């Protein structure tokens, strides 16, 4: 076992390491039944929701995705195979993973991280945390844990402001999305979105080439919507929109918690090249009160100038560049490796979990595809 110590943080301070702007190289969709399609059928368009909307409405008909089954990297690798088959060129990268895993790494200097190798999440730990959260009792008269997750925030215990997971905002997304640009969409549909059944099965997933420091990466992740439309020129940036929810800020304590949420908001959008974040602020009982538009690139500066300085964007970038460089020099043999950070520890451990094979993290289909190299004309 070898380890990488996050502390002292000041060694990562200064001008940020080199960054390669994320560029979409492929995409795929999950439909309303969460079936994979190599197309953009689940692409959605942003249109502002009505303030005063009840984020609890439709909870009884909510079609929630059962994500307890681990799909590993299958859909991401399947899409990469399609790209390689079409172009006849291997997608070169030092790291291939989901955006969520890279978010954990990049946030590590200011957050807790857990995960395992290639790089993939520790599923058992995630499910255990979710079971713990689900079994917590709510305060008398307060919304249930399940209802609050439907609003878009996961909480733990009786402190409803302790964040356990990302702020997904299923209902807020449904209120904010259109299946087509707004101009051909009927007014009737726009105004009836509050009655739409919320279904978390459908997703549009963007796959990008990017890089931090010396590491070249291919990352895949869900994007919520496009602001206008995707450009015809594939080299032009896409005006993606990320949708988030948060409780109304009513105290200095609330502001500090929101500032900490902004760390994840920023990293998630930064990694996929999402330029704009729309935050829907809700009341304690789930009523949408106001909207705030944030430019992703401006968030670190905003936190530094106006906040408490609880995190530093350049430091996150530099840490990630150093850690990934160290990781590549550490993992030089075959097998399945695990990346682990224990609770309240500043040390990230890396060790070989299996001496050979790929632990189902890589699909057999993808391994065979890369071994034969037929798409390269071999």
Short mmCIF file of C-alpha atoms in Angstrom, two decimals:
data_model
loop_
_atom_site.label_atom_id
_atom_site.label_comp_id
_atom_site.label_asym_id
_atom_site.label_seq_id
_atom_site.Cartn_x
_atom_site.Cartn_y
_atom_site.Cartn_z
CA UNK A 1 0.00 0.00 0.00
CA UNK A 2 1.15 3.52 -0.76
CA UNK A 3 -0.40 6.82 0.23
CA UNK A 4 -0.79 10.47 -0.74
CA UNK A 5 -1.19 13.02 2.07
CA UNK A 6 -3.53 15.92 1.35
CA UNK A 7 -1.90 18.00 4.07
CA UNK A 8 -0.35 20.51 4.18
CA UNK A 9 -2.71 22.22 1.76
CA UNK A 10 -0.48 25.24 1.23
CA UNK A 11 1.77 23.24 -1.08
CA UNK A 12 -1.07 23.29 -3.64
CA UNK A 13 -1.62 27.05 -3.44
CA UNK A 14 -0.83 29.45 -6.25
CA UNK A 15 -1.68 29.78 -9.92
CA UNK A 16 -3.70 26.85 -11.18
CA UNK A 17 -2.19 24.02 -13.18
CA UNK A 18 -2.81 23.73 -16.90
CA UNK A 19 -6.40 22.88 -17.81
CA UNK A 20 -7.70 21.44 -21.06
CA UNK A 21 -11.14 22.84 -21.87
CA UNK A 22 -13.73 20.03 -21.85
CA UNK A 23 -14.90 19.17 -25.36
CA UNK A 24 -17.80 16.84 -26.05
CA UNK A 25 -16.67 13.89 -28.16
CA UNK A 26 -19.79 11.73 -27.78
CA UNK A 27 -23.09 11.38 -25.97
CA UNK A 28 -25.79 8.86 -25.20
CA UNK A 29 -29.24 8.80 -23.65
CA UNK A 30 -31.17 6.73 -21.17
CA UNK A 31 -34.88 6.73 -22.02
CA UNK A 32 -37.85 6.77 -19.64
CA UNK A 33 -37.21 3.09 -18.89
CA UNK A 34 -33.48 3.75 -18.41
CA UNK A 35 -32.58 1.88 -21.58
CA UNK A 36 -29.37 2.91 -23.32
CA UNK A 37 -29.47 4.64 -26.72
CA UNK A 38 -26.59 6.04 -28.74
CA UNK A 39 -28.43 9.28 -29.51
CA UNK A 40 -29.63 12.50 -27.89
CA UNK A 41 -33.31 11.66 -27.41
CA UNK A 42 -33.13 12.69 -23.74
CA UNK A 43 -31.58 16.10 -24.41
CA UNK A 44 -33.61 18.79 -22.65
CA UNK A 45 -33.88 22.58 -22.92
CA UNK A 46 -34.06 25.07 -20.06
CA UNK A 47 -37.07 27.31 -19.52
CA UNK A 48 -37.58 29.04 -16.13
CA UNK A 49 -40.07 27.42 -13.74
CA UNK A 50 -42.88 29.27 -12.00
CA UNK A 51 -41.95 30.74 -8.64
CA UNK A 52 -44.26 29.51 -5.91
CA UNK A 53 -44.39 26.01 -7.36
CA UNK A 54 -44.79 23.21 -4.82
CA UNK A 55 -41.81 20.86 -5.03
CA UNK A 56 -43.81 18.19 -3.18
CA UNK A 57 -46.47 17.92 -5.86
CA UNK A 58 -46.42 14.56 -7.63
CA UNK A 59 -44.31 12.81 -5.01
CA UNK A 60 -46.83 9.97 -4.83
CA UNK A 61 -46.37 9.21 -8.56
CA UNK A 62 -42.59 9.70 -8.64
CA UNK A 63 -40.84 7.13 -10.87
CA UNK A 64 -37.46 6.91 -9.20
CA UNK A 65 -34.53 5.08 -10.75
CA UNK A 66 -33.31 2.10 -8.77
CA UNK A 67 -29.59 2.77 -8.81
CA UNK A 68 -28.64 0.02 -6.35
CA UNK A 69 -27.51 -2.07 -9.33
CA UNK A 70 -23.93 -1.18 -10.24
CA UNK A 71 -23.59 -0.51 -13.97
CA UNK A 72 -19.87 0.22 -13.56
CA UNK A 73 -18.53 2.03 -16.63
CA UNK A 74 -20.54 -0.02 -19.14
CA UNK A 75 -22.46 2.78 -20.89
CA UNK A 76 -19.43 5.05 -20.99
CA UNK A 77 -17.24 2.33 -22.50
CA UNK A 78 -19.94 1.28 -24.97
CA UNK A 79 -20.10 4.85 -26.26
CA UNK A 80 -16.31 5.08 -26.53
CA UNK A 81 -16.35 1.89 -28.60
CA UNK A 82 -18.89 3.49 -30.94
CA UNK A 83 -16.68 6.56 -31.35
CA UNK A 84 -13.62 4.44 -32.07
CA UNK A 85 -15.56 2.33 -34.54
CA UNK A 86 -16.76 5.42 -36.39
CA UNK A 87 -13.43 7.27 -36.45
CA UNK A 88 -11.05 4.29 -36.64
CA UNK A 89 -8.99 6.00 -33.95
CA UNK A 90 -8.39 4.97 -30.36
CA UNK A 91 -9.67 7.40 -27.74
CA UNK A 92 -6.44 8.12 -25.91
CA UNK A 93 -6.65 9.03 -22.23
CA UNK A 94 -4.79 8.43 -19.01
CA UNK A 95 -8.01 8.22 -17.01
CA UNK A 96 -11.54 7.19 -18.03
CA UNK A 97 -14.25 7.59 -15.43
CA UNK A 98 -17.55 9.21 -14.53
CA UNK A 99 -17.65 12.87 -13.60
CA UNK A 100 -18.92 11.96 -10.13
CA UNK A 101 -15.78 10.07 -9.21
CA UNK A 102 -13.50 12.86 -10.37
CA UNK A 103 -15.63 15.29 -8.34
CA UNK A 104 -14.82 13.30 -5.20
CA UNK A 105 -11.11 13.52 -5.93
CA UNK A 106 -11.12 17.21 -6.79
CA UNK A 107 -13.11 18.11 -3.66
CA UNK A 108 -10.90 16.01 -1.37
CA UNK A 109 -8.90 18.93 0.11
CA UNK A 110 -12.12 20.37 1.55
CA UNK A 111 -14.37 17.33 1.81
CA UNK A 112 -14.56 13.64 2.61
CA UNK A 113 -13.97 11.24 -0.24
CA UNK A 114 -14.57 7.54 -0.67
CA UNK A 115 -14.05 5.42 -3.76
CA UNK A 116 -12.26 2.54 -5.42
CA UNK A 117 -10.17 2.01 -8.49
CA UNK A 118 -10.23 2.51 -12.29
CA UNK A 119 -11.54 5.03 -10.96
CA UNK A 120 -14.90 3.85 -9.64
CA UNK A 121 -17.09 4.43 -6.62
CA UNK A 122 -17.25 2.12 -3.59
CA UNK A 123 -20.84 0.97 -4.07
CA UNK A 124 -21.26 -0.75 -0.71
CA UNK A 125 -20.19 2.36 1.19
CA UNK A 126 -22.62 4.50 -0.80
CA UNK A 127 -25.54 2.14 -0.18
CA UNK A 128 -24.71 1.86 3.50
CA UNK A 129 -24.75 5.65 3.84
CA UNK A 130 -28.07 5.81 1.99
CA UNK A 131 -29.63 3.18 4.27
CA UNK A 132 -28.43 5.13 7.29
CA UNK A 133 -29.92 8.34 5.94
CA UNK A 134 -33.22 6.64 5.07
CA UNK A 135 -33.62 5.19 8.58
CA UNK A 136 -33.22 8.52 10.35
CA UNK A 137 -36.39 9.86 11.95
CA UNK A 138 -37.67 13.30 11.04
CA UNK A 139 -38.61 16.02 13.49
CA UNK A 140 -42.32 16.13 14.35
CA UNK A 141 -44.18 17.98 11.62
CA UNK A 142 -41.14 18.05 9.32
CA UNK A 143 -41.04 16.48 5.83
CA UNK A 144 -39.90 12.88 5.49
CA UNK A 145 -36.40 11.99 4.32
CA UNK A 146 -37.80 10.60 1.05
CA UNK A 147 -39.80 13.76 0.37
CA UNK A 148 -36.77 15.95 0.97
CA UNK A 149 -34.73 13.87 -1.47
CA UNK A 150 -37.52 14.45 -4.01
CA UNK A 151 -37.12 18.19 -3.45
CA UNK A 152 -33.46 17.75 -4.22
CA UNK A 153 -31.62 17.56 -0.90
CA UNK A 154 -30.54 14.55 1.11
CA UNK A 155 -30.29 14.98 4.88
CA UNK A 156 -29.18 12.92 7.80
CA UNK A 157 -30.51 12.83 11.36
CA UNK A 158 -32.66 15.63 12.75
CA UNK A 159 -30.35 18.37 11.50
CA UNK A 160 -31.97 19.04 8.14
CA UNK A 161 -29.09 21.15 6.92
CA UNK A 162 -26.43 18.42 7.08
CA UNK A 163 -25.81 17.47 3.49
CA UNK A 164 -25.30 13.79 2.74
CA UNK A 165 -25.41 13.69 -1.02
CA UNK A 166 -25.70 15.82 -4.13
CA UNK A 167 -28.69 18.10 -4.61
CA UNK A 168 -30.40 16.37 -7.46
CA UNK A 169 -33.69 18.23 -7.46
CA UNK A 170 -35.85 15.80 -9.44
CA UNK A 171 -38.97 17.93 -9.18
CA UNK A 172 -37.08 21.17 -9.84
CA UNK A 173 -35.62 19.65 -13.00
CA UNK A 174 -39.05 18.64 -14.28
CA UNK A 175 -40.34 22.17 -13.64
CA UNK A 176 -37.38 23.69 -15.52
CA UNK A 177 -37.05 21.49 -18.61
CA UNK A 178 -38.59 21.27 -22.06
CA UNK A 179 -38.26 18.39 -24.56
CA UNK A 180 -37.63 20.90 -27.38
CA UNK A 181 -36.54 24.55 -27.66
CA UNK A 182 -39.08 26.97 -26.22
CA UNK A 183 -40.20 28.55 -29.51
CA UNK A 184 -41.87 25.44 -30.99
CA UNK A 185 -43.11 24.34 -27.55
CA UNK A 186 -46.73 25.16 -26.80
CA UNK A 187 -47.66 27.54 -24.00
CA UNK A 188 -49.98 24.83 -22.70
CA UNK A 189 -47.07 22.42 -22.20
CA UNK A 190 -44.87 25.05 -20.54
CA UNK A 191 -47.58 25.96 -18.06
CA UNK A 192 -48.51 22.34 -17.29
CA UNK A 193 -45.03 21.17 -16.28
CA UNK A 194 -46.08 21.16 -12.60
CA UNK A 195 -48.42 18.30 -13.46
CA UNK A 196 -45.80 16.21 -15.26
CA UNK A 197 -44.92 12.87 -13.66
CA UNK A 198 -41.38 13.09 -12.34
CA UNK A 199 -39.22 10.32 -13.82
CA UNK A 200 -35.53 10.08 -12.96
CA UNK A 201 -34.84 7.26 -15.44
CA UNK A 202 -34.26 9.48 -18.48
CA UNK A 203 -30.84 11.13 -18.77
CA UNK A 204 -28.67 12.78 -21.39
CA UNK A 205 -25.02 11.96 -20.78
CA UNK A 206 -22.17 13.96 -22.29
CA UNK A 207 -18.71 12.45 -22.76
CA UNK A 208 -15.86 14.92 -22.89
CA UNK A 209 -12.13 14.99 -23.42
CA UNK A 210 -10.43 17.17 -20.86
CA UNK A 211 -7.28 17.39 -18.81
CA UNK A 212 -5.81 18.74 -15.60
CA UNK A 213 -2.05 19.11 -15.32
CA UNK A 214 -0.36 16.25 -17.16
CA UNK A 215 -3.38 13.93 -16.98
CA UNK A 216 -5.54 13.48 -20.07
CA UNK A 217 -9.05 12.38 -19.19
CA UNK A 218 -12.29 11.16 -20.72
CA UNK A 219 -15.19 11.90 -18.41
CA UNK A 220 -18.85 11.04 -18.73
CA UNK A 221 -21.71 12.60 -16.84
CA UNK A 222 -25.34 13.65 -16.99
CA UNK A 223 -26.09 17.20 -18.07
CA UNK A 224 -29.46 18.67 -17.20
CA UNK A 225 -30.19 20.97 -20.13
CA UNK A 226 -28.91 23.25 -22.84
CA UNK A 227 -29.63 26.98 -22.58
CA UNK A 228 -30.43 27.47 -26.27
CA UNK A 229 -29.29 24.69 -28.62
CA UNK A 230 -26.16 22.69 -29.37
CA UNK A 231 -23.94 24.47 -31.92
CA UNK A 232 -23.49 23.03 -35.40
CA UNK A 233 -19.73 23.41 -35.09
CA UNK A 234 -18.58 20.65 -32.72
CA UNK A 235 -15.53 22.69 -31.75
CA UNK A 236 -17.70 25.44 -30.26
CA UNK A 237 -18.54 25.27 -26.53
CA UNK A 238 -22.05 24.16 -25.59
CA UNK A 239 -24.23 26.36 -23.40
CA UNK A 240 -25.10 23.68 -20.90
CA UNK A 241 -27.12 24.44 -17.77
CA UNK A 242 -26.80 22.61 -14.46
CA UNK A 243 -29.85 22.69 -12.16
CA UNK A 244 -29.46 22.70 -8.38
CA UNK A 245 -31.66 23.31 -5.35
CA UNK A 246 -30.99 24.70 -1.91
CA UNK A 247 -32.93 25.85 1.13
CA UNK A 248 -33.41 29.61 1.47
CA UNK A 249 -30.51 31.35 3.19
CA UNK A 250 -31.77 32.85 6.45
CA UNK A 251 -28.66 33.07 8.63
CA UNK A 252 -24.87 33.23 8.56
CA UNK A 253 -24.87 29.51 9.28
CA UNK A 254 -27.05 28.90 6.23
CA UNK A 255 -24.70 31.02 4.13
CA UNK A 256 -21.67 28.98 5.22
CA UNK A 257 -23.44 25.75 4.30
CA UNK A 258 -24.45 27.14 0.92
CA UNK A 259 -20.87 28.23 0.29
CA UNK A 260 -19.74 24.66 0.94
CA UNK A 261 -22.37 23.36 -1.47
CA UNK A 262 -20.98 25.71 -4.08
CA UNK A 263 -17.75 23.69 -4.03
CA UNK A 264 -19.55 20.64 -5.45
CA UNK A 265 -21.69 22.78 -7.74
CA UNK A 266 -18.57 24.37 -9.22
CA UNK A 267 -16.53 21.17 -9.59
CA UNK A 268 -19.34 19.20 -11.23
CA UNK A 269 -19.92 21.91 -13.83
CA UNK A 270 -16.21 22.72 -14.29
CA UNK A 271 -15.36 19.12 -15.17
CA UNK A 272 -17.89 18.82 -18.00
CA UNK A 273 -17.57 22.39 -19.24
CA UNK A 274 -21.01 23.54 -18.05
CA UNK A 275 -20.90 27.37 -18.05
CA UNK A 276 -24.09 28.17 -16.11
CA UNK A 277 -25.77 26.90 -12.94
CA UNK A 278 -29.37 27.71 -12.02
CA UNK A 279 -30.10 27.36 -8.30
CA UNK A 280 -33.69 27.08 -7.15
CA UNK A 281 -34.14 28.21 -3.55
CA UNK A 282 -36.99 26.59 -1.65
CA UNK A 283 -38.74 27.24 1.63
CA UNK A 284 -38.48 24.82 4.55
CA UNK A 285 -41.70 23.22 3.31
CA UNK A 286 -40.61 22.84 -0.30
CA UNK A 287 -42.06 25.91 -2.05
CA UNK A 288 -39.88 27.37 -4.81
CA UNK A 289 -39.06 30.92 -3.71
CA UNK A 290 -36.45 32.33 -6.09
CA UNK A 291 -33.91 31.51 -8.80
CA UNK A 292 -30.26 32.47 -9.01
CA UNK A 293 -28.06 32.23 -12.11
CA UNK A 294 -24.38 31.53 -11.47
CA UNK A 295 -21.55 31.61 -13.98
CA UNK A 296 -19.44 28.54 -13.22
CA UNK A 297 -16.13 30.30 -13.83
CA UNK A 298 -17.07 33.09 -11.38
CA UNK A 299 -17.93 30.90 -8.39
CA UNK A 300 -14.40 30.50 -6.89
CA UNK A 301 -13.81 34.25 -7.06
CA UNK A 302 -17.22 34.93 -5.53
CA UNK A 303 -16.45 32.64 -2.60
CA UNK A 304 -13.05 34.27 -2.11
CA UNK A 305 -14.37 37.86 -2.27
CA UNK A 306 -17.72 37.63 -0.54
CA UNK A 307 -17.72 34.38 1.41
CA UNK A 308 -15.75 32.96 4.29
CA UNK A 309 -13.06 31.50 2.07
CA UNK A 310 -13.96 27.96 3.10
CA UNK A 311 -12.46 26.58 -0.12
CA UNK A 312 -10.14 27.63 -2.93
CA UNK A 313 -10.68 26.67 -6.57
CA UNK A 314 -7.06 26.97 -7.69
CA UNK A 315 -6.00 24.79 -4.79
CA UNK A 316 -8.50 22.10 -5.86
CA UNK A 317 -7.13 22.18 -9.42
CA UNK A 318 -3.49 22.01 -8.29
CA UNK A 319 -4.22 19.23 -5.83
CA UNK A 320 -5.96 17.22 -8.55
CA UNK A 321 -3.05 17.73 -10.97
CA UNK A 322 -0.52 16.56 -8.36
CA UNK A 323 -2.62 13.63 -7.18
CA UNK A 324 -3.33 12.32 -10.69
CA UNK A 325 0.34 12.61 -11.61
CA UNK A 326 1.26 10.65 -8.48
CA UNK A 327 -1.48 8.09 -9.20
CA UNK A 328 -0.15 7.41 -12.69
CA UNK A 329 3.35 6.88 -11.31
CA UNK A 330 1.99 4.60 -8.58
CA UNK A 331 -0.26 2.29 -10.62
CA UNK A 332 2.12 0.76 -13.15
CA UNK A 333 1.06 -2.90 -13.12
CA UNK A 334 -2.07 -4.83 -14.03
CA UNK A 335 -4.91 -5.78 -11.72
CA UNK A 336 -7.66 -3.93 -9.88
CA UNK A 337 -6.51 -1.11 -7.63
CA UNK A 338 -8.46 0.65 -4.92
CA UNK A 339 -8.32 4.31 -3.99
CA UNK A 340 -9.47 4.85 -0.42
CA UNK A 341 -9.71 7.70 2.03
CA UNK A 342 -10.88 6.84 5.51
CA UNK A 343 -13.25 9.13 7.39
CA UNK A 344 -11.51 12.14 8.93
CA UNK A 345 -8.20 11.11 7.44
CA UNK A 346 -5.98 13.38 5.38
CA UNK A 347 -4.35 10.41 3.67
CA UNK A 348 -5.51 8.83 0.40
CA UNK A 349 -4.44 5.19 0.17
CA UNK A 350 -3.85 3.24 -3.02
CA UNK A 351 -3.42 -0.52 -3.01
CA UNK A 352 -3.87 -3.46 -5.34
CA UNK A 353 -7.16 -5.21 -4.66
CA UNK A 354 -6.82 -8.00 -7.25
CA UNK A 355 -3.59 -9.10 -8.90
CA UNK A 356 -5.16 -9.65 -12.32
CA UNK A 357 -8.34 -9.10 -14.27
CA UNK A 358 -10.54 -6.04 -14.25
CA UNK A 359 -13.07 -6.80 -11.51
CA UNK A 360 -16.09 -6.23 -13.77
CA UNK A 361 -15.21 -2.55 -13.87
CA UNK A 362 -14.29 -2.96 -17.52
CA UNK A 363 -16.86 -4.84 -19.56
CA UNK A 364 -15.67 -8.00 -21.32
CA UNK A 365 -16.93 -6.44 -24.54
CA UNK A 366 -14.67 -3.42 -24.11
CA UNK A 367 -11.63 -5.51 -23.15
CA UNK A 368 -12.08 -7.69 -26.25
CA UNK A 369 -12.59 -4.61 -28.41
CA UNK A 370 -9.35 -3.03 -27.27
CA UNK A 371 -7.40 -6.30 -27.46
CA UNK A 372 -8.36 -7.05 -31.06
CA UNK A 373 -7.91 -3.51 -32.30
CA UNK A 374 -9.93 -4.31 -35.42
CA UNK A 375 -11.34 -0.78 -35.50
CA UNK A 376 -7.78 0.47 -36.03
CA UNK A 377 -7.36 -1.68 -39.10
CA UNK A 378 -5.05 -4.07 -37.26
#
